[in-house]
Short mmCIF file of C-alpha atoms and ligand atoms in Angstrom, two decimals:
data_model
loop_
_atom_site.label_atom_id
_atom_site.label_comp_id
_atom_site.label_asym_id
_atom_site.label_seq_id
_atom_site.Cartn_x
_atom_site.Cartn_y
_atom_site.Cartn_z
CA MET A 1 67.00 185.74 473.51
CA LYS A 2 67.34 182.09 472.73
CA ALA A 3 64.95 179.23 473.24
CA ARG A 4 65.52 176.72 476.05
CA ALA A 5 66.92 173.42 474.82
CA PHE A 6 64.45 170.97 473.36
CA SER A 7 64.31 167.82 471.20
CA TYR A 8 62.90 167.90 467.73
CA PHE A 9 60.81 165.26 466.01
CA ARG A 10 59.57 165.51 462.45
CA ALA A 11 56.31 163.60 462.13
CA ALA A 12 55.42 161.98 458.79
CA THR A 13 51.79 161.09 459.68
CA ILE A 14 49.01 162.33 461.90
CA ASP A 15 49.30 159.21 464.04
CA GLN A 16 53.03 159.74 464.57
CA ALA A 17 52.44 163.29 465.68
CA LEU A 18 49.62 162.30 468.09
CA ASP A 19 51.68 159.42 469.42
CA ALA A 20 54.75 161.57 470.06
CA HIS A 21 52.63 164.16 471.85
CA ALA A 22 50.96 161.51 474.03
CA ARG A 23 54.33 160.25 475.16
CA ALA A 24 55.73 163.62 476.00
CA GLY A 25 52.54 165.00 477.56
CA ASP A 26 52.50 168.65 478.68
CA ASP A 27 56.14 169.01 477.62
CA ALA A 28 55.41 168.85 473.89
CA ARG A 29 54.24 171.42 471.33
CA PHE A 30 53.27 171.00 467.69
CA ILE A 31 55.04 173.38 465.39
CA ALA A 32 53.48 174.45 462.05
CA GLY A 33 54.60 177.78 460.54
CA GLY A 34 56.28 178.72 463.76
CA GLN A 35 55.45 182.38 463.23
CA SER A 36 53.85 182.60 466.64
CA LEU A 37 55.49 179.72 468.44
CA VAL A 38 59.14 180.53 467.63
CA PRO A 39 58.96 184.09 469.04
CA ALA A 40 57.22 182.63 472.16
CA LEU A 41 60.08 180.13 472.57
CA SER A 42 62.78 182.77 471.93
CA LEU A 43 61.20 185.02 474.56
CA ARG A 44 60.88 181.95 476.82
CA LEU A 45 57.17 182.53 477.25
CA GLN A 46 57.04 178.80 476.55
CA ALA A 47 59.73 176.21 477.11
CA PRO A 48 58.55 172.75 475.94
CA ARG A 49 61.07 169.87 475.91
CA LEU A 50 59.81 168.43 472.61
CA LEU A 51 58.85 170.11 469.35
CA ILE A 52 56.82 168.00 466.99
CA ASP A 53 57.09 169.34 463.43
CA ILE A 54 53.80 168.70 461.61
CA THR A 55 54.72 170.44 458.33
CA HIS A 56 55.69 167.22 456.56
CA ILE A 57 52.32 165.51 457.12
CA ASP A 58 50.63 165.30 453.72
CA ASP A 59 47.13 164.72 455.16
CA LEU A 60 47.20 168.25 456.64
CA ARG A 61 47.83 169.83 453.25
CA GLY A 62 45.68 170.88 450.28
CA VAL A 63 42.46 172.68 449.44
CA ARG A 64 39.58 170.79 447.82
CA ARG A 65 35.82 170.70 447.48
CA GLU A 66 33.98 168.15 449.59
CA GLY A 67 30.23 168.23 449.03
CA GLY A 68 28.92 171.65 450.00
CA HIS A 69 32.19 172.62 451.73
CA LEU A 70 35.67 173.72 450.85
CA ARG A 71 38.17 171.68 452.86
CA ILE A 72 41.11 173.77 453.75
CA GLY A 73 44.02 171.72 455.12
CA ALA A 74 45.55 172.94 458.39
CA LEU A 75 48.93 173.53 456.74
CA THR A 76 47.54 175.95 454.10
CA ARG A 77 49.84 178.94 454.34
CA HIS A 78 48.51 182.46 454.63
CA CYS A 79 50.04 183.28 451.23
CA GLU A 80 48.10 180.40 449.62
CA MET A 81 44.90 182.12 450.66
CA LEU A 82 45.90 184.67 448.06
CA SER A 83 47.17 182.31 445.33
CA GLU A 84 44.83 179.34 445.57
CA LEU A 85 42.02 179.66 442.99
CA LEU A 86 39.56 177.45 444.84
CA ILE A 87 39.77 179.83 447.82
CA ALA A 88 39.25 182.92 445.65
CA GLU A 89 36.14 181.33 444.18
CA PHE A 90 34.56 179.45 447.07
CA ALA A 91 35.90 181.28 450.17
CA PRO A 92 36.43 184.81 448.81
CA LEU A 93 36.24 186.34 452.29
CA LEU A 94 39.43 184.45 453.28
CA HIS A 95 41.09 185.57 450.06
CA ALA A 96 40.18 189.18 450.84
CA VAL A 97 41.38 188.99 454.44
CA ALA A 98 44.78 187.44 453.82
CA PRO A 99 46.60 190.70 452.87
CA PHE A 100 45.69 192.05 456.31
CA VAL A 101 47.38 189.17 458.12
CA ALA A 102 50.99 190.14 459.16
CA HIS A 103 53.64 190.90 456.55
CA PRO A 104 54.48 189.08 453.26
CA ALA A 105 57.36 186.96 454.62
CA ILE A 106 55.28 185.88 457.61
CA ARG A 107 52.40 184.93 455.31
CA ASN A 108 54.89 182.73 453.39
CA ARG A 109 55.27 180.53 456.50
CA GLY A 110 52.26 181.01 458.80
CA THR A 111 49.50 178.43 458.47
CA PHE A 112 45.72 178.65 458.64
CA GLY A 113 45.52 175.76 461.16
CA GLY A 114 48.18 177.43 463.37
CA SER A 115 46.22 180.68 463.40
CA ILE A 116 43.00 178.91 464.34
CA ALA A 117 44.71 176.71 466.96
CA LEU A 118 46.40 179.70 468.58
CA ALA A 119 43.13 181.66 468.61
CA ASP A 120 44.78 185.03 469.22
CA PRO A 121 41.82 187.38 469.86
CA ALA A 122 43.50 189.99 467.61
CA SER A 123 43.87 187.56 464.68
CA GLU A 124 41.79 187.85 461.49
CA PHE A 125 41.28 184.20 460.44
CA PRO A 126 39.77 182.86 463.69
CA ALA A 127 37.11 185.56 463.57
CA MET A 128 36.40 184.78 459.91
CA THR A 129 35.63 181.09 460.69
CA LEU A 130 32.77 182.45 462.87
CA ALA A 131 31.40 184.68 460.04
CA LEU A 132 31.69 181.73 457.64
CA ASP A 133 30.04 179.21 459.92
CA ALA A 134 33.06 176.97 459.40
CA GLU A 135 33.72 173.62 461.06
CA ILE A 136 37.07 172.59 462.49
CA GLU A 137 38.18 169.00 462.16
CA ILE A 138 40.22 167.76 465.06
CA ALA A 139 42.21 164.53 465.54
CA GLY A 140 43.21 163.33 468.98
CA PRO A 141 44.04 160.22 470.93
CA SER A 142 40.37 159.38 471.15
CA GLY A 143 39.58 159.79 467.44
CA ARG A 144 38.25 162.50 465.12
CA ARG A 145 35.49 165.06 465.51
CA ARG A 146 34.23 168.22 463.89
CA VAL A 147 33.52 171.32 466.00
CA ARG A 148 31.56 174.29 464.72
CA ALA A 149 33.45 177.61 464.97
CA ASP A 150 30.59 178.86 467.21
CA ASP A 151 31.65 176.24 469.78
CA PHE A 152 35.43 176.37 469.21
CA PHE A 153 36.59 179.61 470.81
CA ILE A 154 36.17 179.43 474.54
CA ASP A 155 38.31 182.06 476.25
CA LEU A 156 41.63 183.90 475.97
CA PHE A 157 43.87 181.54 473.90
CA GLU A 158 41.53 178.71 475.00
CA THR A 159 39.71 176.61 472.43
CA ALA A 160 37.89 173.29 472.18
CA LEU A 161 41.30 171.72 471.34
CA GLN A 162 42.50 169.52 474.18
CA PRO A 163 46.28 169.23 474.80
CA GLY A 164 47.72 166.80 472.29
CA GLU A 165 44.94 167.28 469.70
CA LEU A 166 45.64 168.40 466.20
CA ILE A 167 43.63 170.53 463.80
CA ILE A 168 43.42 168.59 460.53
CA ALA A 169 41.38 170.91 458.34
CA VAL A 170 38.75 173.64 458.35
CA TYR A 171 35.50 173.15 456.35
CA VAL A 172 33.95 176.32 454.90
CA PRO A 173 30.51 176.30 453.27
CA LEU A 174 30.89 177.10 449.57
CA PHE A 175 30.23 180.76 448.72
CA LYS A 176 27.01 181.15 446.76
CA ALA A 177 25.71 183.59 444.13
CA ASP A 178 23.19 185.18 446.54
CA GLN A 179 25.85 185.93 449.14
CA ARG A 180 27.96 188.99 449.79
CA PHE A 181 30.85 189.56 452.17
CA ALA A 182 32.75 192.53 453.59
CA PHE A 183 35.83 192.94 455.71
CA ASP A 184 37.98 195.70 457.14
CA GLU A 185 40.12 196.54 460.11
CA LEU A 186 41.44 199.61 461.81
CA ALA A 187 45.13 199.40 462.67
CA ARG A 188 47.75 201.98 463.49
CA ARG A 189 50.08 200.59 460.85
CA ARG A 190 49.45 198.18 457.99
CA GLY A 191 50.49 194.66 459.05
CA ASP A 192 50.06 195.35 462.76
CA TYR A 193 47.40 193.67 464.80
CA ALA A 194 44.15 195.64 464.42
CA LEU A 195 42.62 197.91 467.09
CA VAL A 196 39.28 196.58 465.87
CA GLY A 197 38.39 194.38 462.91
CA CYS A 198 35.26 192.89 461.44
CA GLY A 199 34.18 190.47 458.74
CA MET A 200 30.67 189.56 457.63
CA LEU A 201 28.86 187.20 455.30
CA ALA A 202 25.24 187.84 454.26
CA THR A 203 22.76 185.88 452.18
CA PHE A 204 20.30 188.05 450.27
CA ALA A 205 16.78 187.43 449.00
CA GLY A 206 16.57 190.10 446.34
CA ASP A 207 17.69 193.28 448.14
CA ARG A 208 16.69 191.99 451.58
CA VAL A 209 19.06 190.36 454.03
CA ASP A 210 17.92 186.79 454.52
CA ASP A 211 20.76 185.83 456.90
CA ILE A 212 23.88 187.53 458.15
CA ARG A 213 26.81 186.54 460.36
CA ILE A 214 29.06 189.34 461.67
CA SER A 215 32.25 188.67 463.56
CA PHE A 216 34.59 191.06 465.32
CA PHE A 217 38.17 190.60 466.49
CA SER A 218 40.40 192.61 468.86
CA VAL A 219 37.34 193.38 470.99
CA GLY A 220 37.72 190.90 473.86
CA ASN A 221 39.11 187.51 474.92
CA THR A 222 37.80 185.67 471.85
CA PRO A 223 36.55 186.53 468.36
CA THR A 224 32.94 187.57 468.83
CA ARG A 225 29.75 187.26 466.84
CA VAL A 226 27.40 190.20 467.37
CA LYS A 227 24.06 188.40 467.47
CA GLY A 228 22.03 191.38 468.61
CA ALA A 229 23.11 193.41 465.62
CA GLU A 230 22.64 190.41 463.29
CA ALA A 231 19.03 189.98 464.44
CA ILE A 232 18.22 193.59 463.75
CA LEU A 233 19.59 193.37 460.20
CA ILE A 234 17.83 190.18 459.13
CA GLY A 235 14.88 191.04 456.89
CA SER A 236 16.14 194.59 456.27
CA ARG A 237 17.26 196.34 453.09
CA LEU A 238 20.27 197.75 454.97
CA ASP A 239 18.73 201.21 455.02
CA ALA A 240 20.37 203.94 457.11
CA GLY A 241 17.88 203.59 459.94
CA ARG A 242 18.46 199.84 460.46
CA ILE A 243 22.18 200.24 460.18
CA ALA A 244 22.11 202.88 462.92
CA THR A 245 19.98 200.60 465.11
CA ALA A 246 22.44 197.72 464.55
CA GLN A 247 25.32 200.03 465.46
CA GLY A 248 23.52 200.88 468.69
CA ALA A 249 23.11 197.18 469.47
CA LEU A 250 26.89 196.68 469.59
CA GLU A 251 26.92 198.06 473.12
CA GLY A 252 25.03 194.94 474.21
CA ASP A 253 26.98 192.58 472.00
CA LEU A 254 30.53 193.62 472.86
CA ALA A 255 32.30 194.17 476.14
CA PRO A 256 35.76 195.46 475.23
CA PRO A 257 38.34 194.89 478.01
CA ASP A 258 39.97 197.64 480.01
CA SER A 259 43.15 198.86 478.46
CA ASP A 260 45.19 202.03 478.89
CA GLU A 261 46.09 202.22 475.25
CA VAL A 262 42.59 201.72 473.83
CA PRO A 263 39.88 202.45 476.40
CA PRO A 264 36.70 200.32 476.07
CA ALA A 265 34.59 203.34 474.96
CA MET A 266 37.01 204.06 472.15
CA ARG A 267 37.05 200.46 470.95
CA LEU A 268 33.26 200.36 471.01
CA HIS A 269 33.17 203.60 469.03
CA LEU A 270 35.61 202.16 466.45
CA ALA A 271 33.50 199.00 466.22
CA ARG A 272 30.42 201.10 465.46
CA VAL A 273 32.22 203.09 462.82
CA LEU A 274 33.56 199.91 461.21
CA LEU A 275 30.15 198.16 461.26
CA GLY A 276 28.48 201.20 459.60
CA ARG A 277 31.12 201.29 456.85
CA LEU A 278 30.94 197.58 456.15
CA LEU A 279 27.16 197.43 456.06
CA GLY A 280 27.20 200.38 453.70
CA ARG A 281 29.50 198.45 451.37
CA LEU A 282 27.41 195.30 451.70
CA GLY A 283 24.27 197.30 450.65
CA GLU A 284 26.10 198.57 447.62
CA GLY A 285 26.98 195.03 446.61
CA ALA A 286 30.32 194.87 448.43
CA MET B 1 65.54 161.02 460.77
CA ARG B 2 65.18 159.83 464.30
CA GLY B 3 62.73 157.04 465.00
CA LEU B 4 59.85 157.29 467.39
CA ASP B 5 61.07 154.52 469.58
CA GLU B 6 64.14 156.32 470.72
CA PRO B 7 63.78 158.21 474.01
CA LEU B 8 62.88 161.61 472.64
CA LEU B 9 63.26 163.62 475.76
CA ASP B 10 66.59 162.33 477.05
CA GLU B 11 68.74 164.07 474.55
CA THR B 12 67.48 167.64 474.43
CA ASP B 13 70.56 169.60 473.60
CA GLU B 14 72.38 166.94 471.61
CA THR B 15 73.28 168.13 468.14
CA VAL B 16 71.83 166.72 465.01
CA ARG B 17 73.21 166.77 461.51
CA VAL B 18 71.30 168.83 458.96
CA ARG B 19 71.85 169.23 455.24
CA PHE B 20 70.82 172.10 453.02
CA VAL B 21 71.65 173.49 449.63
CA VAL B 22 72.87 177.01 450.47
CA ASN B 23 73.48 179.36 447.57
CA GLY B 24 73.63 176.37 445.22
CA ARG B 25 76.18 174.43 447.30
CA LYS B 26 75.43 171.37 449.39
CA VAL B 27 76.37 171.82 453.00
CA ALA B 28 75.99 169.82 456.15
CA CYS B 29 76.39 171.00 459.70
CA GLU B 30 75.83 170.00 463.30
CA VAL B 31 73.18 172.03 465.11
CA ALA B 32 71.32 171.87 468.35
CA PRO B 33 67.55 171.70 467.75
CA ARG B 34 67.19 175.15 469.34
CA ASP B 35 69.62 176.87 466.98
CA THR B 36 67.75 179.16 464.64
CA LEU B 37 68.53 179.22 460.93
CA VAL B 38 69.99 182.74 461.22
CA ASP B 39 72.49 181.60 463.87
CA CYS B 40 73.38 178.54 461.77
CA LEU B 41 73.97 180.71 458.66
CA ARG B 42 76.02 183.31 460.48
CA ASP B 43 77.97 181.27 463.05
CA LYS B 44 78.37 177.87 461.36
CA LEU B 45 78.42 178.82 457.71
CA GLU B 46 79.92 182.27 458.16
CA LEU B 47 77.33 183.89 455.91
CA THR B 48 77.11 187.10 457.89
CA GLY B 49 75.18 189.10 455.26
CA THR B 50 72.00 187.82 456.91
CA HIS B 51 71.54 189.94 460.04
CA ALA B 52 70.02 189.08 463.41
CA GLY B 53 68.12 192.04 464.87
CA CYS B 54 65.08 191.48 467.01
CA GLU B 55 65.05 187.65 466.72
CA MET B 56 61.26 187.67 467.01
CA GLY B 57 59.95 188.35 463.52
CA ALA B 58 59.49 192.07 463.90
CA CYS B 59 62.39 193.77 462.05
CA GLY B 60 63.02 191.81 458.82
CA ALA B 61 66.85 192.02 458.98
CA CYS B 62 67.10 188.24 458.81
CA LEU B 63 65.17 187.53 455.60
CA VAL B 64 66.45 184.74 453.39
CA GLN B 65 64.83 182.75 450.57
CA LEU B 66 63.73 179.28 451.63
CA ASP B 67 62.66 177.10 448.68
CA GLY B 68 62.20 180.26 446.69
CA ARG B 69 60.16 182.34 449.15
CA ALA B 70 61.26 185.12 451.51
CA VAL B 71 61.14 183.99 455.12
CA HIS B 72 62.53 185.15 458.48
CA SER B 73 65.53 183.01 459.37
CA CYS B 74 65.04 183.96 463.04
CA LEU B 75 61.64 182.24 462.98
CA ILE B 76 62.86 178.86 461.80
CA PHE B 77 65.03 176.41 463.65
CA ALA B 78 67.81 175.10 461.45
CA VAL B 79 66.50 171.49 461.96
CA GLN B 80 63.19 172.50 460.37
CA ALA B 81 65.02 173.56 457.24
CA ASP B 82 66.80 170.21 456.88
CA GLY B 83 66.66 169.29 453.18
CA ALA B 84 65.66 172.79 452.03
CA ARG B 85 67.21 175.06 449.39
CA ILE B 86 68.32 178.36 450.88
CA GLU B 87 69.47 181.53 449.14
CA THR B 88 71.08 184.26 451.23
CA ILE B 89 72.09 187.79 450.25
CA GLU B 90 75.51 186.46 449.34
CA GLY B 91 74.14 183.95 446.82
CA LEU B 92 71.58 186.33 445.35
CA THR B 93 74.29 188.94 444.90
CA GLU B 94 76.71 186.50 443.28
CA SER B 95 74.05 185.34 440.81
CA GLY B 96 73.26 188.95 439.84
CA MET B 97 69.59 188.58 440.71
CA LEU B 98 69.70 191.75 442.82
CA ALA B 99 72.11 193.79 440.70
CA GLU B 100 69.63 196.44 439.51
CA LEU B 101 68.13 196.85 442.96
CA GLN B 102 71.54 197.10 444.53
CA ALA B 103 72.69 199.70 442.01
CA GLU B 104 69.57 201.77 442.53
CA PHE B 105 69.84 201.50 446.36
CA HIS B 106 73.43 202.74 446.03
CA ARG B 107 72.58 205.55 443.65
CA ARG B 108 69.75 206.90 445.85
CA ASN B 109 71.41 206.48 449.22
CA ALA B 110 68.75 203.97 450.17
CA LEU B 111 71.12 202.56 452.80
CA GLN B 112 73.22 204.15 455.49
CA CYS B 113 74.40 201.65 458.08
CA GLY B 114 73.24 198.76 455.93
CA PHE B 115 71.80 196.64 458.73
CA CYS B 116 68.35 196.42 457.15
CA THR B 117 69.53 196.29 453.57
CA SER B 118 69.80 192.58 452.87
CA GLY B 119 66.26 192.06 454.24
CA MET B 120 64.98 195.03 452.23
CA LEU B 121 66.54 193.65 449.04
CA ILE B 122 65.13 190.14 449.48
CA ASN B 123 61.66 191.49 450.15
CA ALA B 124 61.84 193.94 447.25
CA HIS B 125 62.99 191.18 444.96
CA GLU B 126 60.00 189.00 445.89
CA LEU B 127 57.61 191.95 445.46
CA LEU B 128 58.90 192.67 441.93
CA SER B 129 58.77 189.02 440.96
CA GLN B 130 55.01 189.02 441.81
CA THR B 131 53.94 192.51 440.83
CA THR B 132 55.76 194.14 437.94
CA GLN B 133 54.47 197.68 438.53
CA PRO B 134 53.71 198.12 442.23
CA SER B 135 52.32 201.44 443.41
CA ARG B 136 54.18 203.31 446.13
CA ASP B 137 51.50 202.10 448.59
CA GLU B 138 52.04 198.49 447.51
CA ILE B 139 55.78 198.94 447.99
CA ARG B 140 55.31 200.35 451.45
CA ASP B 141 52.88 197.57 452.26
CA ALA B 142 55.37 194.92 451.16
CA LEU B 143 58.05 196.52 453.35
CA SER B 144 55.77 196.88 456.35
CA GLY B 145 57.74 194.15 458.21
CA ASN B 146 61.20 195.63 457.51
CA TYR B 147 62.49 198.27 459.88
CA CYS B 148 65.06 200.81 458.84
CA ARG B 149 66.39 203.05 461.62
CA CYS B 150 68.47 205.24 459.26
CA THR B 151 66.94 206.28 455.98
CA GLY B 152 63.35 207.16 456.69
CA TYR B 153 62.26 204.69 453.99
CA GLU B 154 61.56 207.29 451.28
CA ALA B 155 64.75 206.55 449.32
CA ILE B 156 64.12 202.80 449.59
CA VAL B 157 60.65 203.18 448.12
CA ASP B 158 62.10 205.44 445.38
CA ALA B 159 64.76 202.86 444.50
CA ILE B 160 62.29 199.97 444.24
CA GLU B 161 59.90 202.09 442.21
CA ALA B 162 62.68 203.12 439.88
CA VAL B 163 63.74 199.54 439.19
CA ALA B 164 60.14 198.48 438.48
CA LYS B 165 59.79 201.37 436.08
CA ALA B 166 63.07 200.74 434.32
CA ARG B 167 62.20 197.10 433.85
CA SER B 168 58.82 197.80 432.36
CA ASP B 169 60.25 200.59 430.16
CA GLY B 170 62.93 198.15 429.06
CA GLY B 171 60.31 195.72 427.86
CA GLY B 172 59.98 193.60 430.98
CA ALA B 173 63.62 192.54 431.21
CA THR B 174 64.33 190.87 434.52
C1 LIG C 301 55.68 190.22 463.31
C2 LIG C 301 54.45 189.34 463.23
C3 LIG C 301 53.23 189.93 462.91
C4 LIG C 301 52.09 189.17 462.87
N1 LIG C 301 50.90 189.75 462.56
C5 LIG C 301 49.77 188.98 462.50
C6 LIG C 301 48.51 189.63 462.16
O1 LIG C 301 48.40 190.81 461.85
N2 LIG C 301 47.41 188.85 462.17
C7 LIG C 301 47.48 187.47 462.50
O2 LIG C 301 46.46 186.83 462.49
N3 LIG C 301 48.61 186.89 462.82
C8 LIG C 301 49.78 187.61 462.83
N4 LIG C 301 50.95 186.96 463.13
C9 LIG C 301 50.95 185.56 463.47
C10 LIG C 301 50.93 184.62 462.25
O3 LIG C 301 49.80 184.81 461.48
C11 LIG C 301 51.09 183.18 462.67
O4 LIG C 301 51.45 182.48 461.45
C12 LIG C 301 49.84 182.42 463.15
O5 LIG C 301 49.32 183.06 464.25
C13 LIG C 301 50.23 181.03 463.67
O6 LIG C 301 50.44 180.13 462.62
P1 LIG C 301 51.69 179.24 462.54
O7 LIG C 301 51.46 178.22 461.52
O8 LIG C 301 52.90 180.09 462.37
O9 LIG C 301 51.65 178.50 463.97
P2 LIG C 301 52.82 178.13 464.98
O10 LIG C 301 53.56 179.33 465.40
O11 LIG C 301 53.58 176.97 464.44
O12 LIG C 301 51.91 177.56 466.18
C14 LIG C 301 51.09 178.41 466.95
C15 LIG C 301 50.37 177.56 468.01
O13 LIG C 301 49.40 176.71 467.39
C16 LIG C 301 49.68 175.31 467.59
N5 LIG C 301 49.41 174.66 466.32
C17 LIG C 301 49.88 174.99 465.09
N6 LIG C 301 49.28 174.24 464.13
C18 LIG C 301 48.42 173.39 464.76
C19 LIG C 301 47.55 172.36 464.33
N7 LIG C 301 47.36 172.07 463.02
N8 LIG C 301 46.79 171.73 465.28
C20 LIG C 301 46.91 172.06 466.60
N9 LIG C 301 47.75 173.01 467.06
C21 LIG C 301 48.48 173.66 466.16
C22 LIG C 301 51.12 175.26 468.04
O14 LIG C 301 51.37 174.18 468.87
C23 LIG C 301 51.29 176.58 468.76
O15 LIG C 301 50.83 176.48 470.06
C24 LIG C 301 52.14 187.74 463.15
C25 LIG C 301 53.38 187.15 463.50
C26 LIG C 301 54.54 187.94 463.53
C27 LIG C 301 55.83 187.29 463.91
S1 LIG C 302 65.89 189.26 463.32
FE1 LIG C 302 64.34 188.15 462.29
S2 LIG C 302 62.81 189.64 462.10
FE2 LIG C 302 64.25 190.69 463.33
S1 LIG C 303 70.26 201.63 456.62
FE1 LIG C 303 70.53 201.50 458.76
S2 LIG C 303 68.80 200.40 459.33
FE2 LIG C 303 68.37 200.78 457.29
#
């Protein structure tokens, strides 16, 4: 199918993009990599009258250190998560996750900011911002603000972004020597959206877990931190007993939706399996 | 480029002029903003080696190189590519970039109807330019977004593996 007719505007600055959106109101969409938006337009799931191309805005580009954070520009492509050395060093979880996101040619176009803005509950990167305790910088008609990932994902495809607001960058705390991460997902076919996926970042004091953040995706309307399981693991040496208790806690942390293809009990089972595997790897040094 | 002061919404299906360098040649054409790059290449520029299958990013038949990287031409509107350098299967064939892969696909019957082949070749070419000796798993992974309804994939993986091996045996010739 073909998209409904629309006008196209290529913004050169953040202000131009915001201004164009403010004029067109609900009828406008920003387009970044287009890897989710173009299929939605072709299938006529969406039919805006104006597309505002943000890919030529320099201020949305680039990866750099800023204090204790890595600032990852919204236009950073999925493939750059693999090639950018600063990401490999200071946000290695994102580097490890990128090969699981879609297929190579889609990674050549799709952007980090677009993935976070879309907030597909089956997507890898939104869930990783929770595990990383990242902050999302937003620009809108009323100025700029930073929102913690914990406060960003609200409901199915619903985030703290208001219509007409733009994600500028994502700030990720720099990875430290006493930290370890782990990630994996269970999918029917490589490159497909996962049945269940999970990423985690832990800070160790010797061989004890000092702090841990665990985030699941494809388990409900939003990416989800499992705070019950996290609490059980803090202070532990990730021994088999504690891991089993944490796996048991997932029943309280997660409420997978009804689905014919993957019943809730199966998804919960897969989440337990995945959590056990990843904590095992984390204990071995991941 | 259109200025902000013009009434953006009053001219939705009016065509705009875009310019690209396609297969080394400068071209300009008139497109509606909603025309995808694949439609522009096939219908306006008559480069029909790029195929339109699913038109939603799932099948990989429409892959082209945009500024040197493999992308789906069904997932880009032609206006977005204004100013870009595009290589299609025709240009990559003419320049000989794909000759070894094409010969090996031919030798091993890695194509039947050929609908998927240009996408397969463009993806395989990018894989081999990044990884000189990919494992079979890596090859399959790289092709995970390319559907073939005919061959069963095995011969395609064989062909790509054979080219990688021949190149490294031949001292890394490209
Ligand atoms: C076949 C296929 C398989 C895929 N598999 C996966 C997968 O396994 N995992 C996965 O995570 N993704 C997958 N994707 C989606 C892909 O990762 C997209 O690139 C990503 O979801 C959106 O990024 P984008 O830059 O393409 O955004 P676009 O498609 O351009 O935009 C998506 C939405 O976000 C908005 N938006 C974009 N950028 C911004 C911004 N900076 N500020 C505010 N709003 C913005 C747009 O207005 C739009 O509503 C797949 C896509 C395809 C076609
Ligand atoms: S036609 Fe583009 S991926 Fe199928
Ligand atoms: S050869 Fe027919 S689809 Fe691949």
